[in-house]
CSV table of C-alpha atoms in Angstrom, one decimal:
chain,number,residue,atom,x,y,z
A,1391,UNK,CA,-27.0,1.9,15.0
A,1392,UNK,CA,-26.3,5.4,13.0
A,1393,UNK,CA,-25.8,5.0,9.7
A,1394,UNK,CA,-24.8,8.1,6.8
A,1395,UNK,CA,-27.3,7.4,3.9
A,1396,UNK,CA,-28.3,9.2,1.1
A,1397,UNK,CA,-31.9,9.1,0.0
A,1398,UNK,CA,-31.9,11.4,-2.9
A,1399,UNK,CA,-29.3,13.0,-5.0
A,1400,UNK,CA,-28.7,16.3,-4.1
A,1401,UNK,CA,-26.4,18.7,-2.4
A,1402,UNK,CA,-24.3,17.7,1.2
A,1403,UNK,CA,-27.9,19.2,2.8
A,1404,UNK,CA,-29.2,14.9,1.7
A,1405,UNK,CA,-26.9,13.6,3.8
A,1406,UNK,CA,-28.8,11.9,6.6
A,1407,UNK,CA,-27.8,10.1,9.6
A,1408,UNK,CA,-30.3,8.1,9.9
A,1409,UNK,CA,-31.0,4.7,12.8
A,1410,UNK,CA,-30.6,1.6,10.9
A,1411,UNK,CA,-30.7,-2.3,11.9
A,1412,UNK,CA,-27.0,-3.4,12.8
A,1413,UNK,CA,-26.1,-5.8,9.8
A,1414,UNK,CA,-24.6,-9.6,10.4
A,1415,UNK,CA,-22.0,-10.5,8.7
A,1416,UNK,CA,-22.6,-13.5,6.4
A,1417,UNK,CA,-19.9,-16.9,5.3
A,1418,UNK,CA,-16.4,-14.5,4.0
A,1419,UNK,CA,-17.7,-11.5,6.0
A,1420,UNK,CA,-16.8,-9.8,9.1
A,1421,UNK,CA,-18.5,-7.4,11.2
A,1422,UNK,CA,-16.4,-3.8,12.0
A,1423,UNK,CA,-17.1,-1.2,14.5
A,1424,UNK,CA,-16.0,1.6,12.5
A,1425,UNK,CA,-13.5,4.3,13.6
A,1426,UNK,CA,-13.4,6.7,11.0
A,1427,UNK,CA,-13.8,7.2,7.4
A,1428,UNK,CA,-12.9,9.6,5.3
A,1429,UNK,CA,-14.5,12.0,2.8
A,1430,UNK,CA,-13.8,10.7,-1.0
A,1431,UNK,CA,-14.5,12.3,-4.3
A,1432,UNK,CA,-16.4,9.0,-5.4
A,1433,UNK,CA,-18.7,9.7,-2.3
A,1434,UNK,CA,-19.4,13.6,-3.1
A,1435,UNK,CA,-20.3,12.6,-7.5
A,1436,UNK,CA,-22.6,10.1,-6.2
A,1437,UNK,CA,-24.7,12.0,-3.5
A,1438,UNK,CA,-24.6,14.4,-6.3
A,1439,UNK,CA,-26.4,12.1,-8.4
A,1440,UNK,CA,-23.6,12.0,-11.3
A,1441,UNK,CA,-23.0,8.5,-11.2
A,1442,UNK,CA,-26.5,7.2,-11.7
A,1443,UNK,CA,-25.4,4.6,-14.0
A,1444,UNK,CA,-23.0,3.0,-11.0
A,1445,UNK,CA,-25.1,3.8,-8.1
A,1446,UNK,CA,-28.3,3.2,-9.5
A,1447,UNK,CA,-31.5,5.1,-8.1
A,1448,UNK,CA,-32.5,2.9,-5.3
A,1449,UNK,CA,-32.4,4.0,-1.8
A,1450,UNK,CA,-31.3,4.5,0.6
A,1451,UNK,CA,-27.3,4.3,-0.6
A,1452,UNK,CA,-24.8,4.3,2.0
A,1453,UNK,CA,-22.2,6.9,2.4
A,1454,UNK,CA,-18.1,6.2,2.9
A,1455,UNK,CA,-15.8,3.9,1.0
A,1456,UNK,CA,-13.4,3.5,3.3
A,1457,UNK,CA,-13.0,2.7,7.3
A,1458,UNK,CA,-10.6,2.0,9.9
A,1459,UNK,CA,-12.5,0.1,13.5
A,1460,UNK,CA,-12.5,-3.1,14.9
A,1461,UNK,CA,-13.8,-6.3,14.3
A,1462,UNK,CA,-16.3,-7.4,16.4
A,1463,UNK,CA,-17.9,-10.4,14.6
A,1464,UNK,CA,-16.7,-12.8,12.0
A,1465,UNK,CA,-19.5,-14.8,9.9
A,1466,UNK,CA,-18.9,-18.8,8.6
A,1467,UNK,CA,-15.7,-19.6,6.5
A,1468,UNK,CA,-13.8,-16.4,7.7
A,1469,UNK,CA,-9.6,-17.4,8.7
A,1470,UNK,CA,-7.4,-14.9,9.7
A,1471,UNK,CA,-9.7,-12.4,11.7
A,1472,UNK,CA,-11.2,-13.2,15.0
A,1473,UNK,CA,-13.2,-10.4,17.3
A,1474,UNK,CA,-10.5,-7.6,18.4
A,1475,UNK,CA,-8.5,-7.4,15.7
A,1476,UNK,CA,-8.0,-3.8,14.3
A,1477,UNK,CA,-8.4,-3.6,10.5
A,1478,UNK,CA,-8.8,-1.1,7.7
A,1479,UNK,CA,-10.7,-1.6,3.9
A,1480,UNK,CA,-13.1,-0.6,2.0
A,1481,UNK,CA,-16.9,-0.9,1.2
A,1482,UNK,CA,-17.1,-2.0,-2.3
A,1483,UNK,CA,-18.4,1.1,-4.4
A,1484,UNK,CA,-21.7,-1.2,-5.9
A,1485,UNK,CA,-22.4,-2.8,-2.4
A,1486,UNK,CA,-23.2,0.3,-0.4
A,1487,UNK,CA,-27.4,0.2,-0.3
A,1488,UNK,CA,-28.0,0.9,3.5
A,1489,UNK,CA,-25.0,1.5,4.7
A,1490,UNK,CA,-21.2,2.6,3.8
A,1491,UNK,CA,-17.9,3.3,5.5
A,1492,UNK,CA,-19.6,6.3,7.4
A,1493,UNK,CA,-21.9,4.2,10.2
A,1494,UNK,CA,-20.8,3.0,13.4
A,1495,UNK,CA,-21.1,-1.1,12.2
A,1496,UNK,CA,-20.1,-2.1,8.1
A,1497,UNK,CA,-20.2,-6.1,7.2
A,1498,UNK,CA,-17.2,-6.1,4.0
A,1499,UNK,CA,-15.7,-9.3,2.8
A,1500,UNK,CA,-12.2,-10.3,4.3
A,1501,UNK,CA,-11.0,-9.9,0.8
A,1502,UNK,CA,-11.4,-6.0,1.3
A,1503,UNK,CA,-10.0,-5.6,4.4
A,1504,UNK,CA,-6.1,-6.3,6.1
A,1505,UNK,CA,-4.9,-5.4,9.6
A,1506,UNK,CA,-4.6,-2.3,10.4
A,1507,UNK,CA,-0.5,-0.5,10.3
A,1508,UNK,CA,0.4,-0.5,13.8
A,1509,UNK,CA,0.6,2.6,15.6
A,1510,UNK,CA,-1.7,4.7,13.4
A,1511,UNK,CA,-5.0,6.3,15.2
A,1512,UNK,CA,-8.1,5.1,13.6
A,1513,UNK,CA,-7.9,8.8,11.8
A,1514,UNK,CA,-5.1,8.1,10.6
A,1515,UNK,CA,-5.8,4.7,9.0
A,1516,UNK,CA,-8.3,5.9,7.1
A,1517,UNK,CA,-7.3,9.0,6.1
A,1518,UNK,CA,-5.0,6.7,4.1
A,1519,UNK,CA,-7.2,3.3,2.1
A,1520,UNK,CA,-8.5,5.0,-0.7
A,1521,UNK,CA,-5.5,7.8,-1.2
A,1522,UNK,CA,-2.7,5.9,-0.2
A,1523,UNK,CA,-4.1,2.5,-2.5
A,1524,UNK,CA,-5.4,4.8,-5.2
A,1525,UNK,CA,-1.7,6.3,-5.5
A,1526,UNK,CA,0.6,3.0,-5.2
A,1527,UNK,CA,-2.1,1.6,-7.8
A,1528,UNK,CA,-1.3,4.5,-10.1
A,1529,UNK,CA,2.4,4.9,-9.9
A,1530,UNK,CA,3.2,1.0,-9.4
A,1531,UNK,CA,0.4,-0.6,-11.7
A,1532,UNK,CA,-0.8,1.9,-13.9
A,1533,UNK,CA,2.0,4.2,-15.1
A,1534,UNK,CA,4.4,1.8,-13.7
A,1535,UNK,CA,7.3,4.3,-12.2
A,1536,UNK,CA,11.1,3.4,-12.8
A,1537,UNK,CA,13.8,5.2,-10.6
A,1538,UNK,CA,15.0,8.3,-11.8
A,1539,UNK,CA,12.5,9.1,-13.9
A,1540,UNK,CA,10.5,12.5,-13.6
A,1541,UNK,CA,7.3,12.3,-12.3
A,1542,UNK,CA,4.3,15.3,-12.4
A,1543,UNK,CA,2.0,15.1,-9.7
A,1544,UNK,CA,-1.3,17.4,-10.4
A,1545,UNK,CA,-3.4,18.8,-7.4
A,1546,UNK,CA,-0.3,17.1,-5.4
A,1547,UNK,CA,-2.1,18.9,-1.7
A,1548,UNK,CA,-5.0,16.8,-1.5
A,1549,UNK,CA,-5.7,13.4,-0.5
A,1550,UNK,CA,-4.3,11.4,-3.3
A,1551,UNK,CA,-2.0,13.9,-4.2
A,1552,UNK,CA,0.0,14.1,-1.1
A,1553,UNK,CA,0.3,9.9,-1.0
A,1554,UNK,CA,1.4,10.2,-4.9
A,1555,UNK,CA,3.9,12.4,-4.0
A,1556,UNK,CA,5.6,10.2,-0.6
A,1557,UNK,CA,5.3,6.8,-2.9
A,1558,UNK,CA,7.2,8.5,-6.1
A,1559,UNK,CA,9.6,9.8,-3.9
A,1560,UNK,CA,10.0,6.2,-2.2
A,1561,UNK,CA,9.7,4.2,-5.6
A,1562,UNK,CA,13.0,6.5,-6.7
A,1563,UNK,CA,11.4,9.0,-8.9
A,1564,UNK,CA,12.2,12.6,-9.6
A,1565,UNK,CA,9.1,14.5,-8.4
A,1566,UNK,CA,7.2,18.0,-9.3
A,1567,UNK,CA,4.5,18.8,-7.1
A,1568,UNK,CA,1.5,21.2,-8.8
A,1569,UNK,CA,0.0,22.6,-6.2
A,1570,UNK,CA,-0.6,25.9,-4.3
A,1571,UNK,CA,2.4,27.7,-3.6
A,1572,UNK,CA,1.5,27.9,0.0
A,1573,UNK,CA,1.7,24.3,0.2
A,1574,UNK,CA,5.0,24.3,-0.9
A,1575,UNK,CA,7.4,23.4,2.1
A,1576,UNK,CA,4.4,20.7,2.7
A,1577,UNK,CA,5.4,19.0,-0.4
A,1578,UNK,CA,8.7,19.6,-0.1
A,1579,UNK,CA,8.6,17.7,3.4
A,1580,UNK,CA,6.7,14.7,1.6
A,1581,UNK,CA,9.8,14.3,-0.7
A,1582,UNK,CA,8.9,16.9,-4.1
A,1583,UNK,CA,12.2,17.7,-5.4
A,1584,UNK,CA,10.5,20.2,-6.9
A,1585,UNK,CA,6.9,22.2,-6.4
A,1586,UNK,CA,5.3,25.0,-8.9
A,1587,UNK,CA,2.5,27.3,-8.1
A,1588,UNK,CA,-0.6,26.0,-10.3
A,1589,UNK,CA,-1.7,29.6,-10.3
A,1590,UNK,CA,1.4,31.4,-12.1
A,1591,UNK,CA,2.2,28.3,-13.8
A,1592,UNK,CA,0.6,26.8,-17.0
A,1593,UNK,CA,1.2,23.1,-18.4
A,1594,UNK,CA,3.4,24.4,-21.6
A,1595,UNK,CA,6.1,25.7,-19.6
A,1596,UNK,CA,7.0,22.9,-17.9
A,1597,UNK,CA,7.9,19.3,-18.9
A,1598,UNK,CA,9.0,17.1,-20.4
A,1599,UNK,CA,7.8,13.9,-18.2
A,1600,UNK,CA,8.6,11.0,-18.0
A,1601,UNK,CA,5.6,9.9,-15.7
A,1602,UNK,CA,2.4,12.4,-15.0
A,1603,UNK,CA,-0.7,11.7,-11.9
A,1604,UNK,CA,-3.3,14.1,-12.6
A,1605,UNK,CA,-5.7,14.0,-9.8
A,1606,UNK,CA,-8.0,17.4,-11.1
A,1607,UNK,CA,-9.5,15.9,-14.3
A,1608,UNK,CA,-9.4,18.7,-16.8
A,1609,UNK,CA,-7.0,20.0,-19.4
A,1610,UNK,CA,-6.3,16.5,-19.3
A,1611,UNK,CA,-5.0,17.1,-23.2
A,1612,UNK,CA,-2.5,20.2,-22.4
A,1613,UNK,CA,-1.0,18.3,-19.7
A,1614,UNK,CA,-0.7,14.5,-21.6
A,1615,UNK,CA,1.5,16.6,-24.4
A,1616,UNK,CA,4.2,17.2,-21.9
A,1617,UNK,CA,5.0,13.6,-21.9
A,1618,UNK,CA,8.5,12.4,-22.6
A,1619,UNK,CA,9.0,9.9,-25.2
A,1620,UNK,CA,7.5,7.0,-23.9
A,1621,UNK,CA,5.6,8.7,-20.9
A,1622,UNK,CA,2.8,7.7,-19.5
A,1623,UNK,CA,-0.1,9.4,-18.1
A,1624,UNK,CA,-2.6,8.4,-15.4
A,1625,UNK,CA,-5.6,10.8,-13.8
A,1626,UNK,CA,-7.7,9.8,-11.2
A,1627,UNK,CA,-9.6,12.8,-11.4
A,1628,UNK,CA,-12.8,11.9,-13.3
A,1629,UNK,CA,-15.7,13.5,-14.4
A,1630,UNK,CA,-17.4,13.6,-18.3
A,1631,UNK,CA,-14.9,16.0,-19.9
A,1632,UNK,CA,-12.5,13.6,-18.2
A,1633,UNK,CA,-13.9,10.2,-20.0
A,1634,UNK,CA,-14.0,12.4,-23.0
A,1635,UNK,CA,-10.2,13.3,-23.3
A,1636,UNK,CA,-9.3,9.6,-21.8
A,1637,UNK,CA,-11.4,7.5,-24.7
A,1638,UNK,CA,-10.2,10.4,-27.6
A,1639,UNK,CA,-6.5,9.8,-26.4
A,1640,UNK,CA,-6.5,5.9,-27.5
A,1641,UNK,CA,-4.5,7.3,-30.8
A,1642,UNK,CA,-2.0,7.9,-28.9
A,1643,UNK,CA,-0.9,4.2,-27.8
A,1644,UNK,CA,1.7,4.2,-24.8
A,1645,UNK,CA,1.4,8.0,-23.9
A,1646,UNK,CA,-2.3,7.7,-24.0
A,1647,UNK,CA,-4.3,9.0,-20.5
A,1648,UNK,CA,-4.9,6.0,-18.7
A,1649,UNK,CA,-7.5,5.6,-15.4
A,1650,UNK,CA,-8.4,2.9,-13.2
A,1651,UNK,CA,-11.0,1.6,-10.6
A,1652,UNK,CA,-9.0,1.9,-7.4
A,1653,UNK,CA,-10.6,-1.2,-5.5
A,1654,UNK,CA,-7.9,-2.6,-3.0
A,1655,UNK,CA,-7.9,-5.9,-1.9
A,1656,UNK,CA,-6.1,-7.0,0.7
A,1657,UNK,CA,-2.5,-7.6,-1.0
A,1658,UNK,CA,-3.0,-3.8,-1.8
A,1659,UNK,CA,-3.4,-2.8,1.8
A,1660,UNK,CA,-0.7,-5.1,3.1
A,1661,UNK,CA,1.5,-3.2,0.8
A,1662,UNK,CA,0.5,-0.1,1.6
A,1663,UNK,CA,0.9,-0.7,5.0
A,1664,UNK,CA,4.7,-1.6,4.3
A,1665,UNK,CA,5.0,1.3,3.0
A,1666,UNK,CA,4.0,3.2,6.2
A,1667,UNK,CA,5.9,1.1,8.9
A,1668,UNK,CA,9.0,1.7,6.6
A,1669,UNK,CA,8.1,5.6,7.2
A,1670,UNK,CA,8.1,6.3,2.9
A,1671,UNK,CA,4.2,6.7,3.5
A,1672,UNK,CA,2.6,9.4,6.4
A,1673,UNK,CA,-1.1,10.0,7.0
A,1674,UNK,CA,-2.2,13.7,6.1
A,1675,UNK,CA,-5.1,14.9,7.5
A,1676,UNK,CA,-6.6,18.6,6.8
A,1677,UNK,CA,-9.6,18.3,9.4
A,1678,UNK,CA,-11.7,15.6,11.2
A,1679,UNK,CA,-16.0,15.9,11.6
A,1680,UNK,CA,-18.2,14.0,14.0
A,1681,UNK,CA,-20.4,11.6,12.2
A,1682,UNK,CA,-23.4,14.2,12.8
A,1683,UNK,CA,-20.9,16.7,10.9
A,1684,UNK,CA,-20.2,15.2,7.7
A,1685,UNK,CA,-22.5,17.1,5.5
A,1686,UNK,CA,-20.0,20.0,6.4
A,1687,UNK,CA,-17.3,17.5,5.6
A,1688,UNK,CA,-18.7,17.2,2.2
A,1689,UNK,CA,-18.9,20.9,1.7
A,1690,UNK,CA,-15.5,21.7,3.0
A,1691,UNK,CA,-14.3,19.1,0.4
A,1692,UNK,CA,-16.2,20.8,-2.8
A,1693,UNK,CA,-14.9,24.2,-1.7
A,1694,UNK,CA,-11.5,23.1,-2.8
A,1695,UNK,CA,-8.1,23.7,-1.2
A,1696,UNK,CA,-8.0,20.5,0.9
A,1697,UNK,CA,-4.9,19.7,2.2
A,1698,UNK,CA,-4.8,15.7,2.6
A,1699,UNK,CA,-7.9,14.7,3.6
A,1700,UNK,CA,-11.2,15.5,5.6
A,1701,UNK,CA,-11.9,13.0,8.1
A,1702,UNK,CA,-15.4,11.4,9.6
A,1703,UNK,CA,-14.5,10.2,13.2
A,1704,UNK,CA,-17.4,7.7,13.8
A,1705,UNK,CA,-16.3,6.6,17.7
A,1706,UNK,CA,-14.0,7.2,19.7
């Protein structure tokens, strides 16, 4: 089977698709023909080599985190999934050595996976695990969002951005989109009461909030002082400036800048797909790349100005 695998850290040129053995899924696992994936910012640090210290150095290490396909093999012990069924998950981040989200066959525990929404295209599906989950995990766990309280979202036109700003809307926030300004009647359409050009506009003129989602992962400081009295703050967005600002704003107790490992189980994708089939939730999708394509994939996604998510389509 093809297989995306990364067999030195590097730029989108390492990406390989490479032949691989099909893998069998063992007791708990099932075997999915994969759909699609998507392009994550988790997969572009690693291939990069900045998350050595999660990844390790051995390779090969599989590329994608999350898939929509269709099982087509169940292993010992596994209830509630038989060949057929169409699902959607997501390849642990530490279990990914051979092969990830972005091959044509991926063996994930059951405990990763739930059925697919109904009337989504694979695309679709996963254009939406690791956005959609990262952003209910956020808003609903994290910061935990109230009704009618106001609610930042930062780099709100990209993947995670665009789902933070459909679930606020549905969890009964009050909800400022940062974005482009060409991306404006976009937001607005997702449910932003509100949406300022991050080019003309700089964190001390807005505010105060009750609730901020920072998906960019710098000026992580400027933005946490334009929290409300008892606002919370939550970015997604990390690199080592990021990890910096989070661990120096412990002082700060309650309104300190909080992150998280998004790694949804299946309770997280059931909810998520309620979510959809009550209509609060909508894929966006910016572009889709044959599997033999996604090294542009990856560079499409460091140039920046995304708008929802890049897309692998693996089969058809």
């Amino acid at each position: 089977m093809k297989a995306v695998q990364i067999t030195s850290f590097g730029a989108p040129d390492v990406l390989r698709v490479n032949d691989v053995d099909r893998p069998a899924p063992g007791p708990g696992e099932v075997l999915v023909s994969v759909e699609a994936s998507s392009v994550n910012g988790h997969d572009v640090i690693v291939r990069a080599g900045e998350l050595k210290m999660v990844s390790g150095r051995r390779f090969p290490i599989g590329v994608g985190l999350d898939f929509a396909g269709v099982v087509v093999a169940t292993g010992a012990d596994v209830a509630g999934y038989r060949a057929g069924d169409r699902v959607w998950g997501m390849v642990h981040p530490r279990h990914r050595h051979t092969t990830g989200g972005a091959a044509e066959h991926v063996v994930v525990s059951t405990d990763r996976i739930a059925h697919a929404p109904a009337g989504l295209s694979p695309v679709d599906a996963a254009s939406l695990v690791v956005a959609g989950a990262t952003a209910l995990i956020a808003l609903r766990d994290s910061v935990h969002l109230a009704g009618g309280e106001r609610v930042l979202v930062r780099g709100a036109a990209g993947g995670v951005g665009t789902a933070a700003v459909q679930l606020a809307h549905a969890l009964g926030g009050h909800v400022t989109a940062l974005a482009r300004d060409r991306h404006a009647q976009l937001l607005t359409d997702l449910g932003a009461d509100e949406v300022l050009d991050y080019g003309s506009t700089t964190s001390g003129q807005i505010g105060p909030f009750d609730v901020i989602v920072d998906t960019v992962g710098s000026e992580l400081n400027c933005y946490r002082s334009r929290l409300a009295k008892g606002g919370r703050m939550v970015t997604v967005g990390l690199s080592a400036g990021a990890l910096a600002a989070i661990a120096a704003s412990s002082v700060y107790g309650a309104r300190r800048i909080r992150t998280f490992s998004a790694n949804p189980d299946t309770a997280v994708l059931r909810d998520l797909a309620g979510h959809i089939t009550s209509g609060a939730l909508r894929p966006v999708v910016d572009s889709v790349y044959p599997l033999e394509d996604i090294a542009a994939a990856h560079e499409a996604f460091e140039r920046g100005g995304v708008v929802g998510k890049h897309v692998v389509a693996v089969s058809a």
